[in-house]
Coordinates of C-alpha atoms in Angstrom, one line a residue:
M1 CA 94.1 126.0 87.7
P2 CA 93.0 123.9 84.7
I3 CA 95.5 121.1 84.2
S4 CA 97.2 121.0 80.9
R5 CA 99.9 118.5 81.7
L6 CA 100.6 116.2 84.7
G7 CA 103.8 114.6 86.0
L8 CA 103.4 111.4 88.0
V9 CA 105.8 110.1 90.7
V10 CA 105.1 106.6 91.9
H11 CA 106.5 104.5 94.7
Q12 CA 107.0 101.3 92.6
G13 CA 107.5 99.2 95.7
R14 CA 104.0 99.6 96.9
P15 CA 101.2 97.8 95.0
L16 CA 98.6 100.3 96.1
A17 CA 100.7 103.2 94.6
V18 CA 101.0 101.3 91.3
Q19 CA 97.3 100.6 91.3
A20 CA 96.4 104.3 92.1
A21 CA 98.7 105.4 89.3
D22 CA 96.5 103.6 86.8
V23 CA 93.5 105.6 88.2
V24 CA 95.4 108.8 87.6
R25 CA 96.4 107.8 84.0
A26 CA 92.9 106.8 83.2
W27 CA 91.6 110.2 84.5
C28 CA 94.1 112.0 82.4
K29 CA 93.1 110.0 79.3
D30 CA 89.4 110.7 79.8
N31 CA 90.2 114.4 80.2
D32 CA 92.7 114.6 77.3
I33 CA 95.5 115.7 79.6
G34 CA 99.1 114.7 79.0
C35 CA 100.6 112.4 81.7
T36 CA 104.2 111.5 82.1
D37 CA 106.0 109.4 84.7
I38 CA 108.9 111.4 86.2
D39 CA 111.8 110.6 88.5
V40 CA 111.8 107.0 87.3
W41 CA 115.1 105.4 88.2
K42 CA 116.5 102.6 86.2
Q43 CA 119.5 100.6 87.4
H44 CA 122.9 101.7 86.0
E45 CA 121.4 105.0 84.9
D46 CA 122.1 108.5 86.4
R47 CA 119.1 110.2 88.1
R48 CA 118.1 113.4 86.4
G49 CA 118.2 116.8 88.1
G50 CA 115.0 118.7 88.8
M51 CA 115.2 120.9 85.7
D52 CA 115.9 118.0 83.4
E53 CA 113.0 116.1 84.8
L54 CA 110.7 119.1 84.1
H55 CA 111.8 119.2 80.5
H56 CA 111.4 115.5 80.2
A57 CA 107.8 115.7 81.5
G58 CA 107.0 118.7 79.2
N59 CA 106.9 121.2 82.1
P60 CA 103.8 119.9 83.9
D61 CA 101.6 122.3 85.9
L62 CA 100.7 119.6 88.4
V63 CA 102.8 116.9 89.9
V64 CA 101.0 114.0 91.6
T65 CA 102.9 111.8 94.0
L66 CA 101.8 108.3 95.1
G67 CA 103.5 107.0 98.2
G68 CA 104.6 108.4 101.5
D69 CA 106.5 111.6 102.5
G70 CA 109.6 110.3 100.8
T71 CA 107.9 110.0 97.4
F72 CA 106.3 113.4 98.0
L73 CA 109.8 115.0 98.5
R74 CA 110.9 113.5 95.2
G75 CA 108.0 115.3 93.4
A76 CA 108.5 118.5 95.4
R77 CA 112.1 119.0 94.3
I78 CA 110.9 118.9 90.7
A79 CA 107.7 120.9 91.0
A80 CA 109.4 123.8 92.9
K81 CA 111.6 124.5 89.8
N82 CA 108.7 125.5 87.8
D83 CA 106.1 126.7 90.3
A84 CA 104.0 123.6 89.6
A85 CA 101.5 122.5 92.2
V86 CA 101.9 119.2 94.0
L87 CA 99.2 116.8 94.9
G88 CA 100.4 114.2 97.5
V89 CA 98.4 111.0 97.8
D90 CA 98.8 109.5 101.2
L91 CA 100.0 105.9 101.1
G92 CA 102.6 106.2 103.9
K93 CA 102.7 105.5 107.6
V94 CA 103.6 108.7 109.4
G95 CA 103.2 111.5 106.9
F96 CA 102.8 115.2 107.3
L97 CA 103.2 116.2 103.7
T98 CA 100.8 113.9 101.9
E99 CA 97.2 114.6 102.8
V100 CA 94.8 113.4 100.1
A101 CA 93.6 109.9 100.7
C102 CA 93.9 107.3 98.0
S103 CA 90.1 107.2 97.8
D104 CA 90.0 110.9 97.0
V105 CA 92.4 110.9 94.0
E106 CA 89.8 111.5 91.3
E107 CA 87.9 114.0 93.4
A108 CA 91.2 115.9 94.0
L109 CA 92.1 115.9 90.3
E110 CA 88.6 117.2 89.4
A111 CA 88.8 119.9 92.0
V112 CA 92.2 121.1 90.8
H113 CA 91.0 121.0 87.2
R114 CA 87.9 123.1 88.1
D115 CA 90.1 125.5 90.1
E116 CA 88.2 124.5 93.3
A117 CA 91.1 123.2 95.3
T118 CA 93.1 125.2 97.8
I119 CA 96.7 125.9 97.1
E120 CA 98.9 126.1 100.2
K121 CA 102.4 127.6 100.0
R122 CA 105.3 126.2 101.9
M123 CA 108.7 127.7 102.4
T124 CA 111.7 126.0 100.9
L125 CA 115.5 126.3 101.3
T126 CA 118.2 126.5 98.8
M127 CA 122.0 126.9 99.2
R128 CA 125.4 127.9 98.1
A129 CA 128.7 126.1 98.7
S130 CA 132.4 126.8 98.5
R131 CA 132.6 124.2 95.8
K132 CA 130.5 121.8 93.8
L133 CA 129.1 119.0 96.0
E134 CA 130.5 115.6 95.2
I135 CA 130.1 112.1 96.8
P136 CA 133.3 110.1 97.2
V137 CA 133.1 106.6 95.6
G138 CA 131.6 104.0 97.9
I139 CA 130.6 106.3 100.7
D140 CA 126.9 106.3 99.9
A141 CA 126.8 102.6 100.2
L142 CA 128.5 102.8 103.5
L143 CA 126.0 105.2 104.9
R144 CA 123.1 103.2 103.7
Y145 CA 124.4 100.0 105.2
G146 CA 121.6 97.8 106.5
H147 CA 118.9 99.8 104.8
G148 CA 118.8 98.0 101.4
P149 CA 118.9 99.7 98.0
A150 CA 118.1 103.3 97.6
L151 CA 117.6 105.8 94.9
P152 CA 120.8 107.4 93.7
P153 CA 121.0 111.2 94.4
P154 CA 119.8 113.5 91.6
A155 CA 122.4 115.6 89.8
V156 CA 123.2 118.9 91.3
R157 CA 123.7 121.7 88.9
T158 CA 125.9 124.7 89.8
D159 CA 126.0 128.3 88.6
G160 CA 129.4 129.9 88.5
D161 CA 132.0 130.4 91.2
G162 CA 130.1 133.3 92.8
D163 CA 133.1 135.7 93.1
G164 CA 133.7 134.7 96.7
W165 CA 130.1 133.9 97.4
G166 CA 130.6 130.3 96.4
V167 CA 128.6 128.4 93.8
A168 CA 124.8 128.5 93.7
L169 CA 123.4 125.0 93.8
D170 CA 120.3 124.0 92.0
V171 CA 118.7 122.3 94.9
T172 CA 115.4 122.6 96.8
A173 CA 114.9 121.5 100.4
L174 CA 111.4 121.3 101.7
N175 CA 112.4 119.7 105.0
D176 CA 116.0 120.3 105.9
V177 CA 119.7 120.5 105.0
V178 CA 121.9 118.5 107.4
L179 CA 125.6 118.5 107.9
E180 CA 126.8 115.5 109.9
K181 CA 129.9 113.6 110.9
L182 CA 131.2 110.6 108.9
A183 CA 133.4 109.0 111.6
R184 CA 131.7 107.4 114.6
D185 CA 134.5 108.5 116.9
H186 CA 135.1 112.0 115.5
Q187 CA 132.5 114.7 115.7
V188 CA 132.2 117.4 113.1
A189 CA 133.5 120.8 114.1
L190 CA 131.7 123.8 112.6
G191 CA 131.6 127.5 112.8
V192 CA 127.9 128.5 112.6
Y193 CA 127.0 131.9 111.3
L194 CA 123.6 133.6 111.3
S195 CA 123.3 136.6 108.9
G196 CA 127.1 136.5 108.5
R197 CA 127.8 136.8 112.3
L198 CA 129.3 134.0 114.3
L199 CA 126.8 132.3 116.6
A200 CA 129.2 129.7 118.0
S201 CA 131.6 127.0 117.0
Y202 CA 130.0 123.6 117.5
S203 CA 131.4 120.1 118.0
A204 CA 128.5 117.9 117.3
D205 CA 127.2 114.7 115.6
A206 CA 125.3 116.9 113.2
V207 CA 123.6 120.2 112.7
I208 CA 120.2 120.7 111.0
V209 CA 118.8 123.7 109.1
A210 CA 115.1 123.1 108.7
T211 CA 112.0 124.8 107.4
P212 CA 108.8 124.9 109.4
T213 CA 107.6 122.0 107.3
G214 CA 110.7 120.1 108.3
S215 CA 110.3 120.9 112.0
T216 CA 108.4 117.7 112.5
A217 CA 111.1 115.6 110.9
Y218 CA 114.8 115.2 111.9
S219 CA 114.9 118.5 113.8
F220 CA 112.0 117.4 116.1
A221 CA 113.7 114.0 116.7
A222 CA 116.8 116.0 117.8
G223 CA 114.8 118.0 120.3
G224 CA 113.8 121.0 118.2
P225 CA 110.5 122.8 118.4
I226 CA 107.4 122.1 116.2
L227 CA 106.5 125.1 114.0
S228 CA 103.3 125.6 112.2
P229 CA 103.8 125.1 108.4
N230 CA 102.0 128.4 107.9
T231 CA 105.0 130.3 109.4
E232 CA 108.2 131.3 107.6
A233 CA 111.3 130.7 109.6
I234 CA 114.6 128.9 109.5
V235 CA 115.2 126.4 112.3
F236 CA 118.8 125.6 113.4
T237 CA 119.1 122.6 115.6
P238 CA 122.4 120.9 116.8
V239 CA 122.5 117.2 117.3
A240 CA 124.4 115.9 120.4
P241 CA 126.7 119.0 120.7
H242 CA 129.6 118.9 123.1
M243 CA 128.9 122.3 124.7
T244 CA 126.6 123.9 127.2
F245 CA 124.5 125.7 124.6
N246 CA 122.5 123.0 123.0
R247 CA 119.3 124.8 122.1
T248 CA 117.5 125.4 118.8
V249 CA 117.7 128.9 117.3
V250 CA 114.8 130.1 115.1
A251 CA 115.8 132.7 112.6
A252 CA 113.9 134.8 110.1
P253 CA 113.6 133.5 106.5
N254 CA 115.9 136.2 105.2
E255 CA 118.7 135.4 107.7
P256 CA 121.1 132.9 106.1
V257 CA 122.8 130.1 108.0
G258 CA 126.4 129.6 107.2
L259 CA 128.2 126.4 108.2
R260 CA 132.0 126.3 107.9
V261 CA 134.0 123.1 108.5
L262 CA 136.8 124.0 110.9
P263 CA 140.4 123.3 109.8
H264 CA 141.0 120.3 112.1
S265 CA 137.5 118.8 111.9
G266 CA 136.8 115.5 110.2
P267 CA 134.9 115.5 106.9
A268 CA 131.1 116.2 107.0
A269 CA 128.3 114.7 104.9
V270 CA 125.7 117.1 103.4
S271 CA 122.2 115.7 103.1
I272 CA 119.2 117.4 101.6
D273 CA 115.8 116.2 102.6
G274 CA 117.4 113.0 104.0
Q275 CA 119.4 112.2 100.9
L276 CA 123.2 112.3 100.8
R277 CA 124.3 114.9 98.2
G278 CA 128.0 115.5 99.0
V279 CA 130.9 115.5 101.4
L280 CA 132.7 118.6 102.7
D281 CA 136.4 118.7 103.8
P282 CA 137.9 121.0 106.4
G283 CA 137.8 124.5 105.1
D284 CA 134.7 124.0 103.0
W285 CA 131.4 125.7 103.7
I286 CA 127.8 125.9 102.8
G287 CA 125.3 128.7 103.2
V288 CA 121.6 127.8 103.6
Y289 CA 118.8 130.3 103.1
G290 CA 115.2 130.7 102.2
S291 CA 114.4 130.2 98.5
T292 CA 112.4 132.6 96.4
R293 CA 110.4 129.6 95.1
P294 CA 107.9 128.3 97.6
L295 CA 106.2 124.9 97.1
R296 CA 102.6 125.0 96.1
L297 CA 100.6 122.1 97.8
V298 CA 97.1 121.1 96.7
R299 CA 94.6 120.8 99.5
L300 CA 91.0 119.6 99.2
R301 CA 90.0 120.8 102.6
P302 CA 91.4 123.2 105.3
T303 CA 94.5 121.7 106.8
D304 CA 94.1 120.3 110.3
F305 CA 97.8 120.4 111.1
Y306 CA 97.4 120.1 114.9
G307 CA 94.9 117.3 114.7
R308 CA 97.3 115.4 112.4
L309 CA 100.1 116.2 114.9
R310 CA 98.1 114.6 117.7
D311 CA 97.2 111.6 115.6
R312 CA 100.5 110.9 113.9
F313 CA 102.6 111.3 117.0
R314 CA 99.9 109.5 119.1
L315 CA 99.9 112.2 121.7
T316 CA 98.2 111.2 124.9
D317 CA 96.6 113.3 127.6
A318 CA 98.1 113.6 131.0
P319 CA 96.9 110.7 133.2
A320 CA 96.1 113.2 136.0
T321 CA 93.4 114.7 133.8
G322 CA 91.5 111.4 133.6
I323 CA 89.3 112.3 136.6
D324 CA 88.7 115.8 135.4
G325 CA 86.8 115.0 132.2
E326 CA 87.7 114.7 128.5
S327 CA 88.7 117.5 126.3
E328 CA 86.7 118.1 123.1
R329 CA 88.7 117.5 119.9
I330 CA 87.4 120.8 118.4
W331 CA 86.6 123.9 120.6
R332 CA 84.7 126.7 119.0
P333 CA 81.1 128.1 119.2
E334 CA 78.6 127.2 116.5
T335 CA 77.7 130.9 116.0
P336 CA 79.3 133.1 113.4
V337 CA 82.8 134.3 114.0
P338 CA 83.0 137.9 115.5
A339 CA 84.4 140.6 113.2
D340 CA 87.6 141.0 115.3
M341 CA 88.4 137.3 114.9
A342 CA 87.5 137.0 111.2
H343 CA 91.2 137.0 110.2
L344 CA 92.1 134.0 112.4
R345 CA 92.6 130.4 111.3
L346 CA 89.7 128.5 113.0
P347 CA 88.3 125.1 112.5
P348 CA 84.9 124.6 110.8
P349 CA 81.9 124.5 113.1
A350 CA 81.7 120.7 112.8
P351 CA 84.2 118.1 111.5
A352 CA 83.6 117.0 107.9
P353 CA 82.4 113.3 107.7
E354 CA 85.0 110.8 106.5
P355 CA 84.5 109.9 102.9
P356 CA 83.8 106.2 102.1
A357 CA 86.7 104.0 100.9
N358 CA 87.0 103.8 97.1
P359 CA 87.3 100.1 96.0
A360 CA 89.6 101.2 93.2
C361 CA 92.2 102.0 95.8
E362 CA 92.1 98.6 97.4
V363 CA 94.7 96.0 96.5
P364 CA 92.9 92.7 95.9
E365 CA 93.9 89.8 98.0
E366 CA 96.0 87.0 96.5

């Protein structure tokens, strides 16, 4: 996909990200490609919605994010509106979304421009609500207490009243949609519906509706399963429910999850990909379902999701296996793959060598 215009999302709090942004801008200039910084927040200004950011950037066909997974999610919500590809440069600590190393930025841009990169599609979620989502004055600061300043939430556009089906919200969730309690001593009470049928009424700290990509985030921390990002499914996980049934339910991507706040429940906060987007009162509801717009991720090499899973979570082998010998990191013969296995996802015969560090991505010492 030859690049005609590029949108750049930079974590301004990281010197390495700011330095890498200069590399991207220089590459764009050398290749006569338009480059616009997007999702730039200035104090005392409202943050633009995804569609407004796209128009501001001239509808880029590639969005490059420089930071960790949080920065990547900022770019993803914009790119998904226009089917743009996203190139996530890894500058974070524990990231599953960003994959391209800082030293590979120019190589990645060249590969995309020459149509030599792999585009990996990831399922996303969208939603409807009984009314437009709003954040009561002061509550966002309360929920952020102790975590320092944060970006304000982007604007949420709505589309009509839905004739009983609620309002369609112009939101994209790559990881999850979370409904959680506001009062420490009062759990949120919800009726949970799958495909329009009641699963159960939950009294819990929170409930999570996640994608396979988001299964390694909050859902995992709450005891949910890890799903391959190559699958399509909706993962429903309750957090600290006061009931016997406390397990995750994995639904099909076309099976919507409805969450209705019960009449005598306390208010519930709605978060999308970890960011507060509104508060629901008793009687309100949201419906979360698979979006028709998947996210397109740029990959330079085949994704080693399970190797990254082992490394990022620092998985250790059972001590009892110590005397039985070590397991090989990659297990497959060197010979060609048999015809009946040609359709399977398999690792390459030998791991690719690590590329040398690029000095342009190193922050000089003071």
